Structure formats: structure tokens, C-alpha cells
JSON list of C-alpha atoms and ligand atoms in Angstrom, two decimals:
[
{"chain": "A", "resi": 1, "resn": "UNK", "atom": "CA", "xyz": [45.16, -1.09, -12.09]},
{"chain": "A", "resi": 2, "resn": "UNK", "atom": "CA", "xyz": [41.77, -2.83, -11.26]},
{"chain": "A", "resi": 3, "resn": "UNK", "atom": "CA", "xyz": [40.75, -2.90, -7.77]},
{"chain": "A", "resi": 4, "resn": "UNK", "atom": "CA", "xyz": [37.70, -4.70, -7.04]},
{"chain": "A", "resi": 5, "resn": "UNK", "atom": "CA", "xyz": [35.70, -4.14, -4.04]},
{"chain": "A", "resi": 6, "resn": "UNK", "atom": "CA", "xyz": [32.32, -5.83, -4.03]},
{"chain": "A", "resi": 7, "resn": "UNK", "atom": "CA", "xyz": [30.44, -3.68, -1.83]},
{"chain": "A", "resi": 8, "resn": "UNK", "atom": "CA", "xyz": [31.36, -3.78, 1.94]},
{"chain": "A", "resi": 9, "resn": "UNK", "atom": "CA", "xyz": [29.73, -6.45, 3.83]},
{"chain": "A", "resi": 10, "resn": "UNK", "atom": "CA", "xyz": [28.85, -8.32, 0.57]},
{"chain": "A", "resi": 11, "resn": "UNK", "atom": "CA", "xyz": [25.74, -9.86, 1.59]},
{"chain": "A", "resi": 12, "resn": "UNK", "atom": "CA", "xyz": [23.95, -11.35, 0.00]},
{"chain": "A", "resi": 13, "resn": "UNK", "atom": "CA", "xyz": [26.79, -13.87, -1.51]},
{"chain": "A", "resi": 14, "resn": "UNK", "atom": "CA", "xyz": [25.94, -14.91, -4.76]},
{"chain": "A", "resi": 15, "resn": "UNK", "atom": "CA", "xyz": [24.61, -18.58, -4.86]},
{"chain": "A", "resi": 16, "resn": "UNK", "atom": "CA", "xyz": [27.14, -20.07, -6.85]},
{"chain": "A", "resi": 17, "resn": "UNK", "atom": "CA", "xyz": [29.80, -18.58, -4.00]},
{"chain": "A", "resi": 18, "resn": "UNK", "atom": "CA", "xyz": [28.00, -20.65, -1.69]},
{"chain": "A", "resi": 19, "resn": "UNK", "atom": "CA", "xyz": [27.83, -23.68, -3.53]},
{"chain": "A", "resi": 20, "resn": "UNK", "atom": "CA", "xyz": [31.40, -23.23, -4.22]},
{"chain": "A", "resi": 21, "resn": "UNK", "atom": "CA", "xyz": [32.07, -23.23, -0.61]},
{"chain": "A", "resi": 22, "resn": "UNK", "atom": "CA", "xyz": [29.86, -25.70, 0.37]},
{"chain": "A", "resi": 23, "resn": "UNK", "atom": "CA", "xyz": [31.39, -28.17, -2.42]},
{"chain": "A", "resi": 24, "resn": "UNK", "atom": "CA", "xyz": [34.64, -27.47, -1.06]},
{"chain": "A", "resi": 25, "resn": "UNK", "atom": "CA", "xyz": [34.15, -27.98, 2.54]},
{"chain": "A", "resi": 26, "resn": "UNK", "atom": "CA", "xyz": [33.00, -31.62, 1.78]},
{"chain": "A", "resi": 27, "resn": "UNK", "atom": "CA", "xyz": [35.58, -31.94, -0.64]},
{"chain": "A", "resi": 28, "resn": "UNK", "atom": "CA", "xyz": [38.06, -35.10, 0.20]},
{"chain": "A", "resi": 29, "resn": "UNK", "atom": "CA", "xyz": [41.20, -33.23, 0.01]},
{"chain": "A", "resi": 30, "resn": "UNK", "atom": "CA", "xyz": [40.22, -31.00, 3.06]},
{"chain": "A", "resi": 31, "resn": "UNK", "atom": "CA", "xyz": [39.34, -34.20, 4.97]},
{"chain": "A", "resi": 32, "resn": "UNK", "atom": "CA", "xyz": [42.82, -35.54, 4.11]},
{"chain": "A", "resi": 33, "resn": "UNK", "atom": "CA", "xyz": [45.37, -33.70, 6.19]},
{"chain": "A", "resi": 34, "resn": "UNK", "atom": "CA", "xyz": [46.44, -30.22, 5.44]},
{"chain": "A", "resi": 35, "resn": "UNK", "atom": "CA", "xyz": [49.03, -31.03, 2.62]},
{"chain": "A", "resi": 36, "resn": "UNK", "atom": "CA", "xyz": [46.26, -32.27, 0.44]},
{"chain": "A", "resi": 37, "resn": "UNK", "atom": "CA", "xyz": [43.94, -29.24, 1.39]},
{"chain": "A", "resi": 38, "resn": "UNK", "atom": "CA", "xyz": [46.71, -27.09, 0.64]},
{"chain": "A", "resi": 39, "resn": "UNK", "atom": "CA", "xyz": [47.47, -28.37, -2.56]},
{"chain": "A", "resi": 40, "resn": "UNK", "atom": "CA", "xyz": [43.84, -27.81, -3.61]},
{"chain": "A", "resi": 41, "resn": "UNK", "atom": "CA", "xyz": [43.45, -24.39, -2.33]},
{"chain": "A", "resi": 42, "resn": "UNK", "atom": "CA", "xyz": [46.63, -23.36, -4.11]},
{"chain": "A", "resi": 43, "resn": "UNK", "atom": "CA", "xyz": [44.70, -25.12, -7.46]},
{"chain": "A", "resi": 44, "resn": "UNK", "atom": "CA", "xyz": [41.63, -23.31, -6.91]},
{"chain": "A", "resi": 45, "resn": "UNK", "atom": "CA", "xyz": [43.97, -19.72, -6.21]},
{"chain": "A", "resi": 46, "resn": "UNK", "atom": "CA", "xyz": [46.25, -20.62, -9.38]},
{"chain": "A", "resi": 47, "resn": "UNK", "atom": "CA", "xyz": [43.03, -21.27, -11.64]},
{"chain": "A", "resi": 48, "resn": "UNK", "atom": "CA", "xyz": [41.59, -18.12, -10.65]},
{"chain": "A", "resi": 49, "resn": "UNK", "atom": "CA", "xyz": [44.39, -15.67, -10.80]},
{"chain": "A", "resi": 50, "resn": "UNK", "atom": "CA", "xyz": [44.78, -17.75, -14.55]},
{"chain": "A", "resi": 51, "resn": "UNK", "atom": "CA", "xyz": [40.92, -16.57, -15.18]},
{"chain": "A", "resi": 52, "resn": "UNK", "atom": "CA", "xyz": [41.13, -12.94, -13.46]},
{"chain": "A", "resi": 53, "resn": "UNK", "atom": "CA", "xyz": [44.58, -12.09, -15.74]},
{"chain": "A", "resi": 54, "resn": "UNK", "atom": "CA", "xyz": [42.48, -13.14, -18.80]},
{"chain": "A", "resi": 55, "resn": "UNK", "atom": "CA", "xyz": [39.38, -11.22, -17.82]},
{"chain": "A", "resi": 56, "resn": "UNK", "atom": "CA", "xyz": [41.72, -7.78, -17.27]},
{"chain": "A", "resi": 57, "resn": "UNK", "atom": "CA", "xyz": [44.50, -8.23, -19.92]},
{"chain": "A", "resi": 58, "resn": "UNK", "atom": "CA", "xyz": [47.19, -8.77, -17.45]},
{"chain": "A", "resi": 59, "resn": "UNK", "atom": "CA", "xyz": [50.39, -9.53, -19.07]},
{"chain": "A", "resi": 60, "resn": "UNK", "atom": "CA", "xyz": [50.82, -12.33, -16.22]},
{"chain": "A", "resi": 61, "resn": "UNK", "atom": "CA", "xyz": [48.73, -13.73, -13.87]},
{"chain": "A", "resi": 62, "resn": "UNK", "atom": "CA", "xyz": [51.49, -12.81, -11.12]},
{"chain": "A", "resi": 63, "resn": "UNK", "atom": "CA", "xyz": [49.95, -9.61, -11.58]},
{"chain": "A", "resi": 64, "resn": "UNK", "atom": "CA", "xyz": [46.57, -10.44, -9.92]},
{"chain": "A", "resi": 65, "resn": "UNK", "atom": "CA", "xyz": [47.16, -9.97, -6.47]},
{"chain": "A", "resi": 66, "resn": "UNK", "atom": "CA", "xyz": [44.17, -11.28, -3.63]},
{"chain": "A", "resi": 67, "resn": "UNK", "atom": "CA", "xyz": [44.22, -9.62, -0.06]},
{"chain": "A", "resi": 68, "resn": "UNK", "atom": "CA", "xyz": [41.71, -9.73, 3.05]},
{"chain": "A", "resi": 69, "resn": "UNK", "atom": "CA", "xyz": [39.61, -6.78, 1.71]},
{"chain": "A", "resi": 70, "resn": "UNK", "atom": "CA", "xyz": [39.46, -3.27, 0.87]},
{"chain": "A", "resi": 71, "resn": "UNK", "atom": "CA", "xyz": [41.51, -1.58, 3.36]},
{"chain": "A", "resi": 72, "resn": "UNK", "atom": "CA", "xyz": [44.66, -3.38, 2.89]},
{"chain": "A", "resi": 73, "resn": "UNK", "atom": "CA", "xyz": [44.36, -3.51, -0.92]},
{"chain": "A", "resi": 74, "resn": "UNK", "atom": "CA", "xyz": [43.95, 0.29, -1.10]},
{"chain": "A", "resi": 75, "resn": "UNK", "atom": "CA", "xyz": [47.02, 0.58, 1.41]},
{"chain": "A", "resi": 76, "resn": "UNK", "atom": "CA", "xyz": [48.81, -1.60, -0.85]},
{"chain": "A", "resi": 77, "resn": "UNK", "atom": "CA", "xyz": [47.73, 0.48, -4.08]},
{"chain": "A", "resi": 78, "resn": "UNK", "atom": "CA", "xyz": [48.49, 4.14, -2.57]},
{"chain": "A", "resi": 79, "resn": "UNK", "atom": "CA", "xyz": [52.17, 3.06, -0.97]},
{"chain": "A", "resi": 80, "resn": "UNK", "atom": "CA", "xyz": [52.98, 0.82, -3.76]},
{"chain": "A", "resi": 81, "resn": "UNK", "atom": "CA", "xyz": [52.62, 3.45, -6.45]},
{"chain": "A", "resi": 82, "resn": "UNK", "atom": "CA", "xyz": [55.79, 5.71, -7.13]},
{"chain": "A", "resi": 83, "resn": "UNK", "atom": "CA", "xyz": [54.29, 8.88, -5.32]},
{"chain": "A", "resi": 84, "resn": "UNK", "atom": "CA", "xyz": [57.12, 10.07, -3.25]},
{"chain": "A", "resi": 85, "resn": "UNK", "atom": "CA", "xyz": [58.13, 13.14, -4.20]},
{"chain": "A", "resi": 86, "resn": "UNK", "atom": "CA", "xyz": [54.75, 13.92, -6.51]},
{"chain": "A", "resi": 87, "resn": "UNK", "atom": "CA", "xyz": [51.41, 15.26, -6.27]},
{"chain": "A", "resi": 88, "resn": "UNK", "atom": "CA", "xyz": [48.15, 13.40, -5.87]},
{"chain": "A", "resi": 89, "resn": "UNK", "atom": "CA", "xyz": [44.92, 14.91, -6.19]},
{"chain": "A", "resi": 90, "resn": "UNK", "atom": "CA", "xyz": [42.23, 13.27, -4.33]},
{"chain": "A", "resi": 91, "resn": "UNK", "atom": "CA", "xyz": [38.17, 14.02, -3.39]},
{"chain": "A", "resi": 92, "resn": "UNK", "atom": "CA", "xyz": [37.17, 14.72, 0.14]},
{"chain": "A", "resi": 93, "resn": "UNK", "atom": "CA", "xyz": [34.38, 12.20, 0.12]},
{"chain": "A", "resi": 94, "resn": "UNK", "atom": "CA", "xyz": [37.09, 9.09, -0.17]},
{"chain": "A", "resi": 95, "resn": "UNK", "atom": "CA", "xyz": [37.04, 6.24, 2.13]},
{"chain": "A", "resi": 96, "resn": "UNK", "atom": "CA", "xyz": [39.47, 6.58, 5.16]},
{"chain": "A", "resi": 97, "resn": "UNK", "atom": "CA", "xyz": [41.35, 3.76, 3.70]},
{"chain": "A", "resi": 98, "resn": "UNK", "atom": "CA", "xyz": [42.65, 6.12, 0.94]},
{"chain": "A", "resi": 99, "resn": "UNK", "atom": "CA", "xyz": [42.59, 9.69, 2.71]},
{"chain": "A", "resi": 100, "resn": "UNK", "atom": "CA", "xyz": [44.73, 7.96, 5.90]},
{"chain": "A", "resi": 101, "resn": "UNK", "atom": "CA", "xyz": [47.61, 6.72, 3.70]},
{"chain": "A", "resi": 102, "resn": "UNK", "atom": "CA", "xyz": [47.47, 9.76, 1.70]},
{"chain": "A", "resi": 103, "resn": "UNK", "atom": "CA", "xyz": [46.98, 11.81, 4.73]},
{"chain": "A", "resi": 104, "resn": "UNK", "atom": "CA", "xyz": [49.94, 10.54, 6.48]},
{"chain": "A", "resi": 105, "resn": "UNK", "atom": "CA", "xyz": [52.42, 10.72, 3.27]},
{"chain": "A", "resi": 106, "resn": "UNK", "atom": "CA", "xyz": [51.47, 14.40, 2.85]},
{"chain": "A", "resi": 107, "resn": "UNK", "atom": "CA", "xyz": [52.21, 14.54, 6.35]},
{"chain": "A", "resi": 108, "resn": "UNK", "atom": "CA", "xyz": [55.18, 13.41, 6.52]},
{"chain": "A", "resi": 109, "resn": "UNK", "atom": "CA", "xyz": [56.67, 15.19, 3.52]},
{"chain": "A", "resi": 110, "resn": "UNK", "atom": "CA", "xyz": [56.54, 12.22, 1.21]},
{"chain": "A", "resi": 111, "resn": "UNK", "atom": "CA", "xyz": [54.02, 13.65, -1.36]},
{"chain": "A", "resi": 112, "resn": "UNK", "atom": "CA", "xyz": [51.74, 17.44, -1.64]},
{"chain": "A", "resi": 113, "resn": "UNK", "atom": "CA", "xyz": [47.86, 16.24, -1.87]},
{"chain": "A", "resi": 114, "resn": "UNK", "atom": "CA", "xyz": [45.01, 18.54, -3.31]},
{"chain": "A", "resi": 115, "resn": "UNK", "atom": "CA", "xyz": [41.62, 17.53, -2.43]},
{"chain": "A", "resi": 116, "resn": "UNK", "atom": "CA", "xyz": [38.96, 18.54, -4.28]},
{"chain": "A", "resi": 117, "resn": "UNK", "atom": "CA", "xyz": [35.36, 19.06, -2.66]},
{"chain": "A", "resi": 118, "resn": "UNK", "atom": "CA", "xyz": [32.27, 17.93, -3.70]},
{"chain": "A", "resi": 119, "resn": "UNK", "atom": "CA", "xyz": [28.80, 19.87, -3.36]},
{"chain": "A", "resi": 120, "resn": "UNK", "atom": "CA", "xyz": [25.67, 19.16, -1.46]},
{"chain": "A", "resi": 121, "resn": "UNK", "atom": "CA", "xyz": [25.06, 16.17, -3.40]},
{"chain": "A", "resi": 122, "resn": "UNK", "atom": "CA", "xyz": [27.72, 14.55, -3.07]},
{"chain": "A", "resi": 123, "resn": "UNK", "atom": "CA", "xyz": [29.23, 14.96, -6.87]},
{"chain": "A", "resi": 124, "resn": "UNK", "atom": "CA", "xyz": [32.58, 16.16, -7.92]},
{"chain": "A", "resi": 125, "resn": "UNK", "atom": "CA", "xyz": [33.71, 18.03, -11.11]},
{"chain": "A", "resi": 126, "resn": "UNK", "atom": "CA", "xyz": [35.87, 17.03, -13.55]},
{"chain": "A", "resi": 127, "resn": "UNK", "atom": "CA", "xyz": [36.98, 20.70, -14.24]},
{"chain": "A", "resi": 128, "resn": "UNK", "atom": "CA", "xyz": [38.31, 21.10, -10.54]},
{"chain": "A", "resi": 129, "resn": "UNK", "atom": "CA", "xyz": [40.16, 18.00, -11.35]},
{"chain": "A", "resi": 130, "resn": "UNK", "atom": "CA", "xyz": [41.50, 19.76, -13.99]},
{"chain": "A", "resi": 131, "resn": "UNK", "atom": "CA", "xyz": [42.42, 23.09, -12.21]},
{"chain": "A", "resi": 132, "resn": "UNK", "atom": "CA", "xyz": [44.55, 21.34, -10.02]},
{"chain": "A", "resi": 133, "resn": "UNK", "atom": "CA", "xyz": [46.85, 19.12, -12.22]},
{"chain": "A", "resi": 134, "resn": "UNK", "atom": "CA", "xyz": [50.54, 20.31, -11.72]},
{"chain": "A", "resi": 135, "resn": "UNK", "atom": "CA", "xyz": [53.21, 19.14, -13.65]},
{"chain": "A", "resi": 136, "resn": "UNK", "atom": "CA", "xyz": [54.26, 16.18, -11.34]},
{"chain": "A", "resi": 137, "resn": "UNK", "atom": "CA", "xyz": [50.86, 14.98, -10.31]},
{"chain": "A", "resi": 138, "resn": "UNK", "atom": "CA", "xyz": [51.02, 11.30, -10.37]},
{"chain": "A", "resi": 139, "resn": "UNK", "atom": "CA", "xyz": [47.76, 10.48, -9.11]},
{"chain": "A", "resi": 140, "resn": "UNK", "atom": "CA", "xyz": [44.33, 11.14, -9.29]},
{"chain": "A", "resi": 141, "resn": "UNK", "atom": "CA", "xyz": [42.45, 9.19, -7.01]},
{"chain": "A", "resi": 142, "resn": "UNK", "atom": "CA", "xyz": [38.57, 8.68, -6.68]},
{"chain": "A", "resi": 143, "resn": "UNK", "atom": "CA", "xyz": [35.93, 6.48, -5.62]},
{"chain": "A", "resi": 144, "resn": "UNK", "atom": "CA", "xyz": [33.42, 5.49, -8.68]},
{"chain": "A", "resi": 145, "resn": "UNK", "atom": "CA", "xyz": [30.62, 4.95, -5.84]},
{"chain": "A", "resi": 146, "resn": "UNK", "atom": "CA", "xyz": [31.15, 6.78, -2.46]},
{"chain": "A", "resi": 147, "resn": "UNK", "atom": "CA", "xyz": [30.21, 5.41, 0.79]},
{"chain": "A", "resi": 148, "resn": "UNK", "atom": "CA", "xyz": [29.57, 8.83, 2.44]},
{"chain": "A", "resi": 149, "resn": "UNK", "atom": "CA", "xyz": [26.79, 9.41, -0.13]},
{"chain": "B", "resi": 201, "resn": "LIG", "atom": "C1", "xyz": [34.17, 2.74, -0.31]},
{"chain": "B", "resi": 201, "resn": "LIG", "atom": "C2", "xyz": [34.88, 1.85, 0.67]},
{"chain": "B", "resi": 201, "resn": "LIG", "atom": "N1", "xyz": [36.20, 1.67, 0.53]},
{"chain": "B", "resi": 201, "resn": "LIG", "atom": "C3", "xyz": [36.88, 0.88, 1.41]},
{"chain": "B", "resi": 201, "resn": "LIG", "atom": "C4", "xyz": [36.26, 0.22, 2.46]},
{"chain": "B", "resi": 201, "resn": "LIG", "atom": "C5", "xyz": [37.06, -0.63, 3.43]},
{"chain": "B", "resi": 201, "resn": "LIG", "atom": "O1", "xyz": [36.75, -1.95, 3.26]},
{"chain": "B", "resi": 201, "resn": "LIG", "atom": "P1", "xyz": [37.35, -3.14, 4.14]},
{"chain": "B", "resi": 201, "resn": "LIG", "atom": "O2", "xyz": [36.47, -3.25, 5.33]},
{"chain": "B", "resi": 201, "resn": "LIG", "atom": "O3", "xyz": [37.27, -4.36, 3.23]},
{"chain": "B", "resi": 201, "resn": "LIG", "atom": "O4", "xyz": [38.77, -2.86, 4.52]},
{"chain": "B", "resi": 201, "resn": "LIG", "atom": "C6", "xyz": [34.88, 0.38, 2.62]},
{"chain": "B", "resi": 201, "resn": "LIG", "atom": "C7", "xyz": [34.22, -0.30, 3.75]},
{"chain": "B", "resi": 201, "resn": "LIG", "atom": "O5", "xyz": [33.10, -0.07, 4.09]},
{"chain": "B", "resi": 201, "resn": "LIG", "atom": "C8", "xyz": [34.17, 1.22, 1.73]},
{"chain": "B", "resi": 201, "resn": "LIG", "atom": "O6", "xyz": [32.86, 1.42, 1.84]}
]
């Protein structure tokens, strides 16, 4: 799984996002009644999944899946996976959109977590990854760039 999050706030856009925009606010189609700005949003969504399954090997672009940002993608990740019942190791410097879900499933009985510690600068290592695989872990989930740090 690829999960793409391009930096909080994402400023600034890239210029070609703007243009993009900019070229499709003044587009006919969204002048012409929602049906026709519709149908052209659901071209633009369809051409991109099309592009984003090539990019990442999906088998199908059905696979490429666009939410309203990092939060509920995460949510979606952590709860969609089949973790009930398993172990999932996780680092204590992770975004509250991945130690809430995982918080509240280990919790409520629905998975054991292990979360490993980092030191004073922030990095984690691989070996206490290691020392805390069990045979049903099913997850091991970490940021590649933390916010806390
Ligand atoms: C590392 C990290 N993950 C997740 C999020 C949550 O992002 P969103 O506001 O898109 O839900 C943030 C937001 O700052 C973040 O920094």
C-alpha cells in the first residue's frame, strides 16, 4: 500500500496545480449546469486514478482510492487492514491519526500493540523492531518523516 501525504498544509502548491485549477474553473463545462461539471470532474478523477495505478503497479485502477487528507486515509488504512485478532508494532513518535485508531483497537481488545521508542533524536531502531515481532504480528507501522521531530 502507498499512502501519499504531501506534507500537511501543502503550501506552496506547485504551479502547474494552480494552473490546473485555474483552467478548470473557467472551463465551459463548470459554467454549464452541474451535470456537465460533473461529467468532467469524474473525467479528470477517472484519468488520474488511470495514471496513479500505472505509476504504482496497481493491478486496477479501482485500487487507487482519493480521500480529504491524511487523517481519514490513515483511518481507512489501520481499520481496513485484517488486524483483529493480531499484533501491530508501532513507534511512539506517530501521528495521532495512527496511534488513536491503534490506540482504541488495543483498547478495546481488537488487536495487542507494541510501541517502540525512539531516543533523543528522534530515530528509531530497526533491531527493536525486530525484538518485538511475534508470530502473529501483522503490522508494522511507521512514519518515513515524523512530524514530532
Ligand atoms: C505526519 C502526519 N500525519 C498525518 C497528519 C494528518 O493530516 P490531515 O490534516 O490531512 O488529516 C499530519 C498533519 O499534520 C501529519 O503531520
Amino acid at each position: 500500500m502507498y499512502y501519499l501525504n504531501n506534507a500537511a498544509t501543502s503550501f506552496p502548491k506547485p504551479k502547474e496545480v494552480i494552473e490546473a485549477v485555474d483552467t478548470y474553473l473557467q472551463s465551459a463545462p463548470f459554467h454549464s449546469g452541474r451535470v456537465g461539471f460533473e461529467m468532467q470532474a469524474e473525467d479528470v478523477i477517472t484519468t488520474c486514478r488511470q495514471k496513479l495505478a500505472q505509476l504504482f503497479n496497481a493491478d486496477t485502477p479501482d485500487n487507487i482510492i482519493f480521500t480529504s487528507g491524511a487523517t481519514e486515509s490513515l483511518n481507512l488504512a489501520i481499520l481496513g487492514l485484517n488486524l483483529i485478532g493480531g499484533h501491530v508494532i508501532t513507534t511512539a513518535i506517530e501521528h495521532n491519526s495512527v496511534l488513536r485508531p491503534l490506540k482504541t483497537l488495543d483498547r478495546d481488545g481488537g488487536i495487542e500493540l507494541s510501541i517502540v521508542d525512539c531516543d533523543t533524536y528522534g530515530f528509531v531502531k530497526p533491531s527493536d523492531f525486530a525484538d518485538q515481532v511475534k508470530r502473529n504480528t501483522r503490522a508494522i507501522i511507521v512514519n518515513h518523516c515524523s512530524n514530532v521531530t
